[in-house]
Tab-separated table of N, CA and C in Angstrom:
chain	number	residue	atom	x	y	z
A	11	MET	N	112.535	-60.798	120.563
A	11	MET	CA	111.378	-60.985	121.429
A	11	MET	C	110.298	-59.971	121.072
A	12	SER	N	109.077	-60.438	121.090
A	12	SER	CA	107.948	-59.577	120.776
A	12	SER	C	107.472	-58.869	122.039
A	13	LYS	N	107.421	-57.545	121.998
A	13	LYS	CA	106.962	-56.781	123.154
A	13	LYS	C	105.471	-56.994	123.377
A	14	ILE	N	104.709	-57.057	122.287
A	14	ILE	CA	103.259	-57.250	122.400
A	14	ILE	C	102.958	-58.692	122.784
A	15	GLY	N	103.657	-59.645	122.217
A	15	GLY	CA	103.395	-61.061	122.465
A	15	GLY	C	103.603	-61.487	123.902
A	16	LYS	N	104.510	-60.825	124.629
A	16	LYS	CA	104.799	-61.186	126.012
A	16	LYS	C	103.626	-60.892	126.945
A	17	ILE	N	102.828	-59.893	126.624
A	17	ILE	CA	101.751	-59.447	127.511
A	17	ILE	C	100.625	-60.480	127.519
A	18	SER	N	100.195	-60.893	128.701
A	18	SER	CA	99.084	-61.845	128.780
A	18	SER	C	97.760	-61.096	128.633
A	19	ILE	N	96.749	-61.806	128.159
A	19	ILE	CA	95.443	-61.210	127.877
A	19	ILE	C	94.497	-61.590	129.007
A	20	SER	N	93.882	-60.583	129.643
A	20	SER	CA	92.912	-60.888	130.689
A	20	SER	C	91.540	-61.103	130.046
A	21	ILE	N	90.794	-62.073	130.573
A	21	ILE	CA	89.490	-62.427	130.014
A	21	ILE	C	88.412	-61.837	130.918
A	22	PRO	N	87.475	-61.046	130.355
A	22	PRO	CA	86.363	-60.531	131.171
A	22	PRO	C	85.475	-61.667	131.685
A	23	GLU	N	84.651	-61.384	132.694
A	23	GLU	CA	83.837	-62.415	133.334
A	23	GLU	C	82.824	-63.057	132.388
A	24	LYS	N	82.245	-62.290	131.477
A	24	LYS	CA	81.177	-62.800	130.607
A	24	LYS	C	81.696	-63.613	129.428
A	25	VAL	N	83.008	-63.629	129.214
A	25	VAL	CA	83.590	-64.276	128.034
A	25	VAL	C	84.162	-65.641	128.411
A	26	LYS	N	83.897	-66.644	127.542
A	26	LYS	CA	84.455	-67.984	127.731
A	26	LYS	C	85.420	-68.287	126.598
A	27	VAL	N	86.611	-68.782	126.928
A	27	VAL	CA	87.621	-69.135	125.939
A	27	VAL	C	87.900	-70.633	126.066
A	28	LEU	N	87.690	-71.353	124.951
A	28	LEU	CA	87.918	-72.793	124.930
A	28	LEU	C	88.861	-73.146	123.796
A	29	LEU	N	89.732	-74.129	124.049
A	29	LEU	CA	90.677	-74.587	123.040
A	29	LEU	C	90.251	-75.976	122.585
A	30	SER	N	89.986	-76.126	121.271
A	30	SER	CA	89.639	-77.443	120.732
A	30	SER	C	90.471	-77.671	119.475
A	31	GLY	N	91.457	-78.547	119.589
A	31	GLY	CA	92.367	-78.788	118.465
A	31	GLY	C	93.225	-77.561	118.230
A	32	ASN	N	93.255	-77.101	116.985
A	32	ASN	CA	93.996	-75.886	116.650
A	32	ASN	C	93.126	-74.636	116.717
A	33	ASN	N	91.849	-74.784	117.072
A	33	ASN	CA	90.924	-73.652	117.093
A	33	ASN	C	90.702	-73.140	118.506
A	34	ILE	N	90.644	-71.809	118.618
A	34	ILE	CA	90.273	-71.169	119.873
A	34	ILE	C	88.853	-70.650	119.670
A	35	ASN	N	87.923	-71.108	120.504
A	35	ASN	CA	86.539	-70.651	120.432
A	35	ASN	C	86.303	-69.649	121.547
A	36	ILE	N	85.860	-68.447	121.165
A	36	ILE	CA	85.618	-67.379	122.127
A	36	ILE	C	84.131	-67.039	122.064
A	37	GLU	N	83.460	-67.149	123.209
A	37	GLU	CA	82.032	-66.833	123.289
A	37	GLU	C	81.834	-65.705	124.277
A	38	GLY	N	81.005	-64.722	123.874
A	38	GLY	CA	80.699	-63.600	124.743
A	38	GLY	C	79.284	-63.127	124.522
A	39	PRO	N	78.887	-62.061	125.221
A	39	PRO	CA	77.512	-61.566	125.072
A	39	PRO	C	77.200	-61.027	123.676
A	40	LEU	N	78.212	-60.611	122.922
A	40	LEU	CA	77.970	-60.039	121.588
A	40	LEU	C	78.179	-61.031	120.452
A	41	GLY	N	78.512	-62.288	120.753
A	41	GLY	CA	78.654	-63.263	119.681
A	41	GLY	C	79.763	-64.266	119.925
A	42	LYS	N	80.031	-65.039	118.890
A	42	LYS	CA	81.062	-66.077	118.945
A	42	LYS	C	82.125	-65.788	117.900
A	43	LYS	N	83.339	-66.189	118.203
A	43	LYS	CA	84.445	-66.017	117.264
A	43	LYS	C	85.351	-67.229	117.379
A	44	SER	N	85.819	-67.726	116.242
A	44	SER	CA	86.728	-68.867	116.234
A	44	SER	C	88.002	-68.482	115.488
A	45	LEU	N	89.145	-68.750	116.110
A	45	LEU	CA	90.443	-68.430	115.510
A	45	LEU	C	91.265	-69.701	115.357
A	46	ASN	N	92.020	-69.781	114.272
A	46	ASN	CA	92.895	-70.924	114.031
A	46	ASN	C	94.325	-70.521	114.383
A	47	ILE	N	94.937	-71.235	115.331
A	47	ILE	CA	96.298	-70.937	115.779
A	47	ILE	C	97.165	-72.165	115.527
A	48	ASP	N	98.373	-71.950	115.035
A	48	ASP	CA	99.309	-73.045	114.770
A	48	ASP	C	99.934	-73.497	116.092
A	49	LEU	N	99.444	-74.608	116.631
A	49	LEU	CA	99.941	-75.096	117.922
A	49	LEU	C	101.270	-75.836	117.806
A	50	GLU	N	101.752	-76.075	116.573
A	50	GLU	CA	103.084	-76.644	116.405
A	50	GLU	C	104.154	-75.580	116.635
A	51	MET	N	103.763	-74.311	116.416
A	51	MET	CA	104.701	-73.211	116.581
A	51	MET	C	104.537	-72.513	117.943
A	52	PHE	N	103.297	-72.513	118.488
A	52	PHE	CA	103.023	-71.741	119.707
A	52	PHE	C	102.425	-72.609	120.810
A	53	ASP	N	102.734	-72.238	122.070
A	53	ASP	CA	102.080	-72.802	123.249
A	53	ASP	C	101.021	-71.819	123.694
A	54	LEU	N	99.803	-72.304	123.925
A	54	LEU	CA	98.711	-71.447	124.361
A	54	LEU	C	98.275	-71.897	125.744
A	55	ASN	N	98.313	-70.986	126.714
A	55	ASN	CA	97.943	-71.316	128.090
A	55	ASN	C	96.716	-70.520	128.500
A	56	ILE	N	95.672	-71.232	128.958
A	56	ILE	CA	94.477	-70.577	129.490
A	56	ILE	C	94.464	-70.847	130.991
A	57	ASN	N	94.699	-69.805	131.807
A	57	ASN	CA	94.807	-69.952	133.257
A	57	ASN	C	93.456	-69.730	133.925
A	58	GLU	N	92.781	-70.814	134.315
A	58	GLU	CA	91.536	-70.788	135.074
A	58	GLU	C	90.462	-69.901	134.445
A	59	GLY	N	90.478	-69.732	133.146
A	59	GLY	CA	89.471	-68.932	132.460
A	59	GLY	C	89.576	-67.437	132.720
A	60	LYS	N	90.722	-66.987	133.271
A	60	LYS	CA	90.878	-65.571	133.575
A	60	LYS	C	91.984	-64.907	132.770
A	61	GLU	N	92.898	-65.718	132.208
A	61	GLU	CA	94.038	-65.159	131.496
A	61	GLU	C	94.465	-66.102	130.379
A	62	VAL	N	94.877	-65.500	129.254
A	62	VAL	CA	95.397	-66.268	128.127
A	62	VAL	C	96.791	-65.741	127.818
A	63	SER	N	97.738	-66.657	127.623
A	63	SER	CA	99.079	-66.237	127.211
A	63	SER	C	99.531	-67.130	126.064
A	64	ILE	N	100.327	-66.558	125.178
A	64	ILE	CA	100.827	-67.295	124.018
A	64	ILE	C	102.342	-67.117	123.969
A	65	LYS	N	103.061	-68.240	123.749
A	65	LYS	CA	104.518	-68.200	123.673
A	65	LYS	C	104.980	-69.134	122.569
A	66	PRO	N	106.034	-68.766	121.842
A	66	PRO	CA	106.544	-69.676	120.808
A	66	PRO	C	107.312	-70.836	121.437
A	67	LYS	N	107.205	-72.000	120.797
A	67	LYS	CA	107.944	-73.167	121.291
A	67	LYS	C	109.424	-73.041	120.974
A	68	LYS	N	109.727	-72.516	119.788
A	68	LYS	CA	111.106	-72.324	119.360
A	68	LYS	C	111.200	-70.924	118.768
A	69	ILE	N	112.138	-70.125	119.246
A	69	ILE	CA	112.240	-68.745	118.782
A	69	ILE	C	113.048	-68.697	117.481
A	70	SER	N	112.373	-68.281	116.408
A	70	SER	CA	113.005	-68.093	115.103
A	70	SER	C	112.470	-66.783	114.532
A	71	GLN	N	112.966	-66.395	113.376
A	71	GLN	CA	112.511	-65.151	112.754
A	71	GLN	C	111.017	-65.196	112.467
A	72	LEU	N	110.530	-66.325	111.947
A	72	LEU	CA	109.114	-66.455	111.609
A	72	LEU	C	108.235	-66.431	112.856
A	73	SER	N	108.650	-67.154	113.905
A	73	SER	CA	107.830	-67.186	115.117
A	73	SER	C	107.806	-65.823	115.810
A	74	LYS	N	108.903	-65.074	115.747
A	74	LYS	CA	108.922	-63.724	116.323
A	74	LYS	C	107.917	-62.825	115.621
A	75	ARG	N	107.828	-62.943	114.289
A	75	ARG	CA	106.900	-62.119	113.510
A	75	ARG	C	105.447	-62.451	113.820
A	76	LEU	N	105.156	-63.751	113.940
A	76	LEU	CA	103.774	-64.184	114.118
A	76	LEU	C	103.289	-64.124	115.566
A	77	TRP	N	104.216	-64.029	116.526
A	77	TRP	CA	103.868	-64.058	117.933
A	77	TRP	C	102.953	-62.894	118.312
A	78	GLY	N	103.388	-61.690	118.047
A	78	GLY	CA	102.600	-60.504	118.394
A	78	GLY	C	101.295	-60.427	117.613
A	79	MET	N	101.329	-60.856	116.342
A	79	MET	CA	100.118	-60.813	115.530
A	79	MET	C	99.053	-61.758	116.085
A	80	ASN	N	99.450	-62.991	116.429
A	80	ASN	CA	98.489	-63.957	116.976
A	80	ASN	C	97.932	-63.487	118.314
A	81	ARG	N	98.773	-62.882	119.149
A	81	ARG	CA	98.310	-62.354	120.423
A	81	ARG	C	97.293	-61.241	120.195
A	82	SER	N	97.553	-60.365	119.229
A	82	SER	CA	96.627	-59.265	118.924
A	82	SER	C	95.308	-59.780	118.374
A	83	LEU	N	95.352	-60.828	117.533
A	83	LEU	CA	94.113	-61.400	116.998
A	83	LEU	C	93.248	-61.984	118.113
A	84	ILE	N	93.878	-62.673	119.065
A	84	ILE	CA	93.129	-63.243	120.194
A	84	ILE	C	92.542	-62.121	121.045
A	85	ASN	N	93.344	-61.093	121.324
A	85	ASN	CA	92.894	-59.961	122.135
A	85	ASN	C	91.729	-59.235	121.461
A	86	ASN	N	91.832	-59.002	120.140
A	86	ASN	CA	90.755	-58.321	119.410
A	86	ASN	C	89.470	-59.136	119.433
A	87	ALA	N	89.582	-60.459	119.353
A	87	ALA	CA	88.393	-61.315	119.388
A	87	ALA	C	87.745	-61.268	120.769
A	88	ILE	N	88.541	-61.252	121.830
A	88	ILE	CA	88.005	-61.198	123.189
A	88	ILE	C	87.316	-59.851	123.431
A	89	ILE	N	87.946	-58.762	123.018
A	89	ILE	CA	87.337	-57.437	123.179
A	89	ILE	C	86.066	-57.334	122.338
A	90	GLY	N	86.096	-57.869	121.121
A	90	GLY	CA	84.942	-57.805	120.228
A	90	GLY	C	83.744	-58.546	120.758
A	91	THR	N	83.958	-59.727	121.356
A	91	THR	CA	82.825	-60.496	121.870
A	91	THR	C	82.314	-59.949	123.197
A	92	SER	N	83.138	-59.197	123.934
A	92	SER	CA	82.680	-58.658	125.218
A	92	SER	C	82.078	-57.264	125.084
A	93	SER	N	82.792	-56.331	124.434
A	93	SER	CA	82.275	-54.954	124.352
A	93	SER	C	82.016	-54.488	122.923
A	94	GLY	N	82.657	-55.083	121.940
A	94	GLY	CA	82.422	-54.722	120.542
A	94	GLY	C	83.270	-53.547	120.090
A	95	TYR	N	83.192	-53.265	118.799
A	95	TYR	CA	83.937	-52.162	118.199
A	95	TYR	C	82.977	-51.191	117.545
A	96	LYS	N	83.408	-49.937	117.444
A	96	LYS	CA	82.524	-48.893	116.947
A	96	LYS	C	83.331	-47.847	116.187
A	97	LYS	N	82.811	-47.419	115.050
A	97	LYS	CA	83.418	-46.324	114.299
A	97	LYS	C	82.326	-45.336	113.953
A	98	ILE	N	82.650	-44.051	114.002
A	98	ILE	CA	81.682	-43.005	113.706
A	98	ILE	C	82.168	-42.230	112.488
A	99	LEU	N	81.316	-42.150	111.452
A	99	LEU	CA	81.627	-41.411	110.235
A	99	LEU	C	80.778	-40.154	110.174
A	100	GLU	N	81.356	-39.079	109.632
A	100	GLU	CA	80.638	-37.813	109.476
A	100	GLU	C	80.564	-37.462	108.001
A	101	LEU	N	79.385	-37.005	107.552
A	101	LEU	CA	79.197	-36.529	106.189
A	101	LEU	C	79.299	-35.008	106.230
A	102	VAL	N	80.262	-34.449	105.509
A	102	VAL	CA	80.469	-33.001	105.492
A	102	VAL	C	80.210	-32.513	104.077
A	103	GLY	N	79.253	-31.614	103.927
A	103	GLY	CA	78.935	-31.057	102.617
A	103	GLY	C	77.466	-30.697	102.531
A	104	VAL	N	77.160	-29.713	101.707
A	104	VAL	CA	75.779	-29.264	101.537
A	104	VAL	C	74.999	-30.341	100.789
A	105	GLY	N	73.892	-30.787	101.378
A	105	GLY	CA	73.049	-31.782	100.729
A	105	GLY	C	73.516	-33.210	100.909
A	106	TYR	N	74.586	-33.449	101.670
A	106	TYR	CA	75.058	-34.812	101.916
A	106	TYR	C	74.213	-35.401	103.042
A	107	ARG	N	73.537	-36.526	102.756
A	107	ARG	CA	72.646	-37.138	103.729
A	107	ARG	C	72.782	-38.654	103.702
A	108	ALA	N	72.406	-39.247	104.824
A	108	ALA	CA	72.372	-40.704	104.922
A	108	ALA	C	71.063	-41.107	105.583
A	109	SER	N	70.516	-42.251	105.164
A	109	SER	CA	69.315	-42.791	105.797
A	109	SER	C	69.323	-44.305	105.649
A	110	LEU	N	68.642	-44.974	106.571
A	110	LEU	CA	68.542	-46.430	106.529
A	110	LEU	C	67.228	-46.826	105.880
A	111	LYS	N	67.306	-47.727	104.907
A	111	LYS	CA	66.116	-48.268	104.255
A	111	LYS	C	66.220	-49.782	104.297
A	112	GLY	N	65.632	-50.383	105.318
A	112	GLY	CA	65.699	-51.836	105.473
A	112	GLY	C	67.122	-52.277	105.766
A	113	LYS	N	67.672	-53.141	104.907
A	113	LYS	CA	69.041	-53.643	105.081
A	113	LYS	C	70.024	-52.886	104.199
A	114	GLN	N	69.654	-51.645	103.799
A	114	GLN	CA	70.538	-50.831	102.969
A	114	GLN	C	70.719	-49.451	103.583
A	115	LEU	N	71.902	-48.899	103.355
A	115	LEU	CA	72.208	-47.539	103.746
A	115	LEU	C	72.103	-46.698	102.489
A	116	ASN	N	71.194	-45.718	102.498
A	116	ASN	CA	70.989	-44.842	101.345
A	116	ASN	C	71.798	-43.574	101.565
A	117	LEU	N	72.694	-43.270	100.623
A	117	LEU	CA	73.579	-42.100	100.743
A	117	LEU	C	73.338	-41.127	99.598
A	118	GLN	N	73.163	-39.857	99.932
A	118	GLN	CA	73.091	-38.794	98.935
A	118	GLN	C	74.365	-37.977	99.089
A	119	LEU	N	75.271	-38.116	98.119
A	119	LEU	CA	76.608	-37.540	98.246
A	119	LEU	C	76.939	-36.542	97.146
A	120	GLY	N	75.931	-35.878	96.598
A	120	GLY	CA	76.176	-34.872	95.587
A	120	GLY	C	76.298	-35.412	94.184
A	121	PHE	N	76.078	-36.701	94.000
A	121	PHE	CA	76.075	-37.271	92.662
A	121	PHE	C	74.677	-37.118	92.081
A	122	SER	N	74.513	-37.454	90.805
A	122	SER	CA	73.202	-37.358	90.168
A	122	SER	C	72.274	-38.477	90.635
A	123	HIS	N	72.815	-39.459	91.362
A	123	HIS	CA	72.026	-40.603	91.811
A	123	HIS	C	72.340	-40.893	93.277
A	124	ASP	N	71.424	-41.581	93.949
A	124	ASP	CA	71.663	-42.027	95.316
A	124	ASP	C	72.505	-43.302	95.285
A	125	ILE	N	73.251	-43.524	96.341
A	125	ILE	CA	74.055	-44.733	96.457
A	125	ILE	C	73.431	-45.602	97.537
A	126	ASN	N	73.121	-46.862	97.208
A	126	ASN	CA	72.590	-47.813	98.170
A	126	ASN	C	73.699	-48.782	98.551
A	127	PHE	N	74.048	-48.786	99.833
A	127	PHE	CA	75.131	-49.628	100.352
A	127	PHE	C	74.506	-50.760	101.156
A	128	ASP	N	74.777	-52.017	100.766
A	128	ASP	CA	74.228	-53.181	101.466
A	128	ASP	C	74.961	-53.399	102.783
A	129	ILE	N	74.191	-53.599	103.854
A	129	ILE	CA	74.766	-53.829	105.174
A	129	ILE	C	74.971	-55.332	105.372
A	130	PRO	N	76.217	-55.790	105.620
A	130	PRO	CA	76.454	-57.227	105.810
A	130	PRO	C	75.949	-57.723	107.169
A	131	GLU	N	75.873	-59.049	107.315
A	131	GLU	CA	75.450	-59.660	108.578
A	131	GLU	C	76.496	-59.390	109.660
A	132	GLY	N	76.037	-59.186	110.875
A	132	GLY	CA	76.942	-58.984	112.003
A	132	GLY	C	77.359	-57.533	112.202
A	133	ILE	N	76.918	-56.637	111.337
A	133	ILE	CA	77.253	-55.223	111.452
A	133	ILE	C	75.969	-54.436	111.693
A	134	LYS	N	76.020	-53.516	112.659
A	134	LYS	CA	74.866	-52.659	112.928
A	134	LYS	C	75.217	-51.242	112.504
A	135	LEU	N	74.317	-50.627	111.742
A	135	LEU	CA	74.490	-49.234	111.337
A	135	LEU	C	73.390	-48.402	111.959
A	136	GLN	N	73.757	-47.197	112.370
A	136	GLN	CA	72.796	-46.280	112.964
A	136	GLN	C	73.076	-44.899	112.398
A	137	VAL	N	72.026	-44.183	111.993
A	137	VAL	CA	72.189	-42.855	111.405
A	137	VAL	C	71.590	-41.828	112.355
A	138	ASP	N	72.406	-40.848	112.764
A	138	ASP	CA	71.947	-39.756	113.624
A	138	ASP	C	72.032	-38.445	112.858
A	139	LYS	N	71.012	-37.626	112.942
A	139	LYS	CA	70.979	-36.286	112.333
A	139	LYS	C	71.241	-36.286	110.831
A	140	GLN	N	71.095	-37.375	110.156
A	140	GLN	CA	71.296	-37.544	108.712
A	140	GLN	C	72.737	-37.350	108.251
A	141	THR	N	73.644	-36.937	109.135
A	141	THR	CA	75.030	-36.715	108.713
A	141	THR	C	76.043	-37.513	109.537
A	142	ILE	N	75.581	-38.270	110.526
A	142	ILE	CA	76.493	-39.056	111.360
A	142	ILE	C	76.085	-40.531	111.264
A	143	ILE	N	77.031	-41.372	110.846
A	143	ILE	CA	76.792	-42.808	110.712
A	143	ILE	C	77.635	-43.525	111.759
A	144	THR	N	76.986	-44.362	112.583
A	144	THR	CA	77.685	-45.149	113.591
A	144	THR	C	77.708	-46.606	113.140
A	145	ILE	N	78.908	-47.160	112.996
A	145	ILE	CA	79.090	-48.545	112.579
A	145	ILE	C	79.575	-49.320	113.798
A	146	SER	N	78.874	-50.406	114.154
A	146	SER	CA	79.301	-51.197	115.310
A	146	SER	C	79.184	-52.680	114.988
A	147	GLY	N	80.034	-53.464	115.637
A	147	GLY	CA	80.042	-54.911	115.433
A	147	GLY	C	81.067	-55.562	116.337
A	148	SER	N	81.130	-56.880	116.303
A	148	SER	CA	82.045	-57.607	117.186
A	148	SER	C	83.383	-57.916	116.520
A	149	ASP	N	83.481	-57.787	115.198
A	149	ASP	CA	84.720	-58.084	114.479
A	149	ASP	C	85.410	-56.775	114.087
A	150	LYS	N	86.591	-56.542	114.640
A	150	LYS	CA	87.315	-55.292	114.410
A	150	LYS	C	87.639	-55.088	112.937
A	151	GLN	N	88.074	-56.147	112.265
A	151	GLN	CA	88.447	-56.046	110.857
A	151	GLN	C	87.241	-55.719	109.994
A	152	GLU	N	86.107	-56.361	110.271
A	152	GLU	CA	84.912	-56.129	109.460
A	152	GLU	C	84.369	-54.712	109.649
A	153	VAL	N	84.370	-54.207	110.889
A	153	VAL	CA	83.915	-52.840	111.160
A	153	VAL	C	84.807	-51.844	110.419
A	154	GLY	N	86.118	-52.073	110.454
A	154	GLY	CA	87.056	-51.192	109.743
A	154	GLY	C	86.884	-51.244	108.238
A	155	MET	N	86.625	-52.446	107.689
A	155	MET	CA	86.427	-52.592	106.247
A	155	MET	C	85.172	-51.870	105.774
A	156	ILE	N	84.073	-51.994	106.525
A	156	ILE	CA	82.825	-51.329	106.157
A	156	ILE	C	83.021	-49.812	106.220
A	157	ALA	N	83.679	-49.324	107.272
A	157	ALA	CA	83.943	-47.889	107.385
A	157	ALA	C	84.797	-47.405	106.219
A	158	SER	N	85.797	-48.185	105.830
A	158	SER	CA	86.668	-47.825	104.719
A	158	SER	C	85.913	-47.794	103.392
A	159	LYS	N	85.019	-48.776	103.181
A	159	LYS	CA	84.245	-48.813	101.933
A	159	LYS	C	83.300	-47.622	101.834
A	160	ILE	N	82.656	-47.272	102.952
A	160	ILE	CA	81.744	-46.118	102.940
A	160	ILE	C	82.536	-44.831	102.721
A	161	LYS	N	83.701	-44.709	103.361
A	161	LYS	CA	84.528	-43.508	103.181
A	161	LYS	C	85.029	-43.372	101.751
A	162	SER	N	85.283	-44.506	101.075
A	162	SER	CA	85.819	-44.453	99.718
A	162	SER	C	84.771	-43.995	98.694
A	163	LEU	N	83.493	-43.989	99.066
A	163	LEU	CA	82.458	-43.512	98.149
A	163	LEU	C	82.596	-42.014	97.871
A	164	ARG	N	83.062	-41.247	98.860
A	164	ARG	CA	83.301	-39.816	98.679
A	164	ARG	C	84.378	-39.374	99.670
A	165	PRO	N	85.678	-39.582	99.316
A	165	PRO	CA	86.741	-39.185	100.239
A	165	PRO	C	86.785	-37.665	100.422
A	166	PRO	N	87.222	-37.179	101.583
A	166	PRO	CA	87.262	-35.732	101.817
A	166	PRO	C	88.255	-35.037	100.884
A	167	GLU	N	87.817	-33.923	100.317
A	167	GLU	CA	88.712	-33.186	99.420
A	167	GLU	C	89.412	-32.069	100.203
A	168	PRO	N	90.609	-31.659	99.786
A	168	PRO	CA	91.434	-30.779	100.614
A	168	PRO	C	91.056	-29.290	100.600
A	169	TYR	N	90.182	-28.835	99.707
A	169	TYR	CA	89.902	-27.408	99.606
A	169	TYR	C	88.778	-26.965	100.538
A	170	LYS	N	87.648	-27.656	100.515
A	170	LYS	CA	86.540	-27.311	101.402
A	170	LYS	C	86.321	-28.349	102.491
A	171	GLY	N	86.942	-29.521	102.360
A	171	GLY	CA	86.791	-30.583	103.347
A	171	GLY	C	85.512	-31.382	103.170
A	172	LYS	N	84.873	-31.278	101.995
A	172	LYS	CA	83.632	-32.004	101.753
A	172	LYS	C	83.920	-33.481	101.515
A	173	GLY	N	83.055	-34.340	102.042
A	173	GLY	CA	83.207	-35.779	101.857
A	173	GLY	C	82.840	-36.539	103.119
A	174	ILE	N	83.202	-37.809	103.161
A	174	ILE	CA	82.931	-38.651	104.321
A	174	ILE	C	84.244	-38.858	105.060
A	175	LYS	N	84.246	-38.533	106.359
A	175	LYS	CA	85.455	-38.702	107.166
A	175	LYS	C	85.101	-39.348	108.492
A	176	GLU	N	86.114	-39.926	109.138
A	176	GLU	CA	85.913	-40.476	110.474
A	176	GLU	C	85.877	-39.343	111.473
A	177	GLN	N	85.173	-39.575	112.577
A	177	GLN	CA	85.103	-38.542	113.601
A	177	GLN	C	86.496	-38.324	114.194
A	178	GLY	N	86.934	-37.086	114.203
A	178	GLY	CA	88.250	-36.752	114.729
A	178	GLY	C	89.372	-36.831	113.703
A	179	GLN	N	89.084	-37.241	112.471
A	179	GLN	CA	90.109	-37.344	111.429
A	179	GLN	C	90.516	-35.953	110.974
A	180	TYR	N	91.816	-35.711	110.877
A	180	TYR	CA	92.313	-34.423	110.421
A	180	TYR	C	92.444	-34.441	108.911
A	181	ILE	N	91.921	-33.411	108.261
A	181	ILE	CA	92.016	-33.300	106.819
A	181	ILE	C	92.990	-32.173	106.502
A	182	LEU	N	94.037	-32.494	105.760
A	182	LEU	CA	95.028	-31.506	105.374
A	182	LEU	C	94.376	-30.541	104.378
A	183	ARG	N	94.261	-29.290	104.753
A	183	ARG	CA	93.573	-28.315	103.928
A	183	ARG	C	94.585	-27.544	103.080
A	184	LYS	N	94.166	-27.239	101.815
A	184	LYS	CA	94.989	-26.460	100.910
A	184	LYS	C	94.340	-25.112	100.684
A	185	GLU	N	95.158	-24.163	100.317
A	185	GLU	CA	94.660	-22.837	100.026
A	185	GLU	C	94.186	-22.812	98.579
A	186	GLY	N	93.110	-22.088	98.326
A	186	GLY	CA	92.566	-22.010	96.966
A	186	GLY	C	93.367	-21.062	96.092
A	187	LYS	N	92.800	-20.755	94.905
A	187	LYS	CA	93.475	-19.861	93.958
A	187	LYS	C	93.590	-18.468	94.533
A	188	LYS	N	94.678	-17.772	94.194
A	188	LYS	CA	94.867	-16.385	94.602
A	188	LYS	C	94.751	-15.510	93.387
A	189	LYS	N	94.281	-14.299	93.596
A	189	LYS	CA	94.133	-13.356	92.489
A	189	LYS	C	95.423	-12.686	92.122
């Protein structure tokens, strides 16, 4: 039995959840999201537009694995369309700066050239104090992917901690050379 799959998902007032065929359409103030669920394997119950629950029709190894994942995908879509997701990145290092130029994020990361990062549709970027980048959007996976791509441009190094890191991320520090 899936511990996560058993929990029913409460729907906020501003969000509408509709089932059409194998697709679940979720509409909220921050956008729309459509998910494809295998209804041959799972029963999906929407109780008066206030609660969603998912249960497998037949319990097998495969359905146990997919039960919690499908419940989490539905929950993430509901949270994303109602309140959205947000990640905050920090640039640590002398001369490391970020700025927005139209639909591109311009990064100065100590290389001989600037890096221009294209911002995809559905993602909002905001730069504060030239060293803090706020990434927000309604899709949890997309926000995480963009944050990961920006972090991979200059990962934090263990000696001085210079690089791009998430806010609150712990960097394992090493001791330098000894005389």
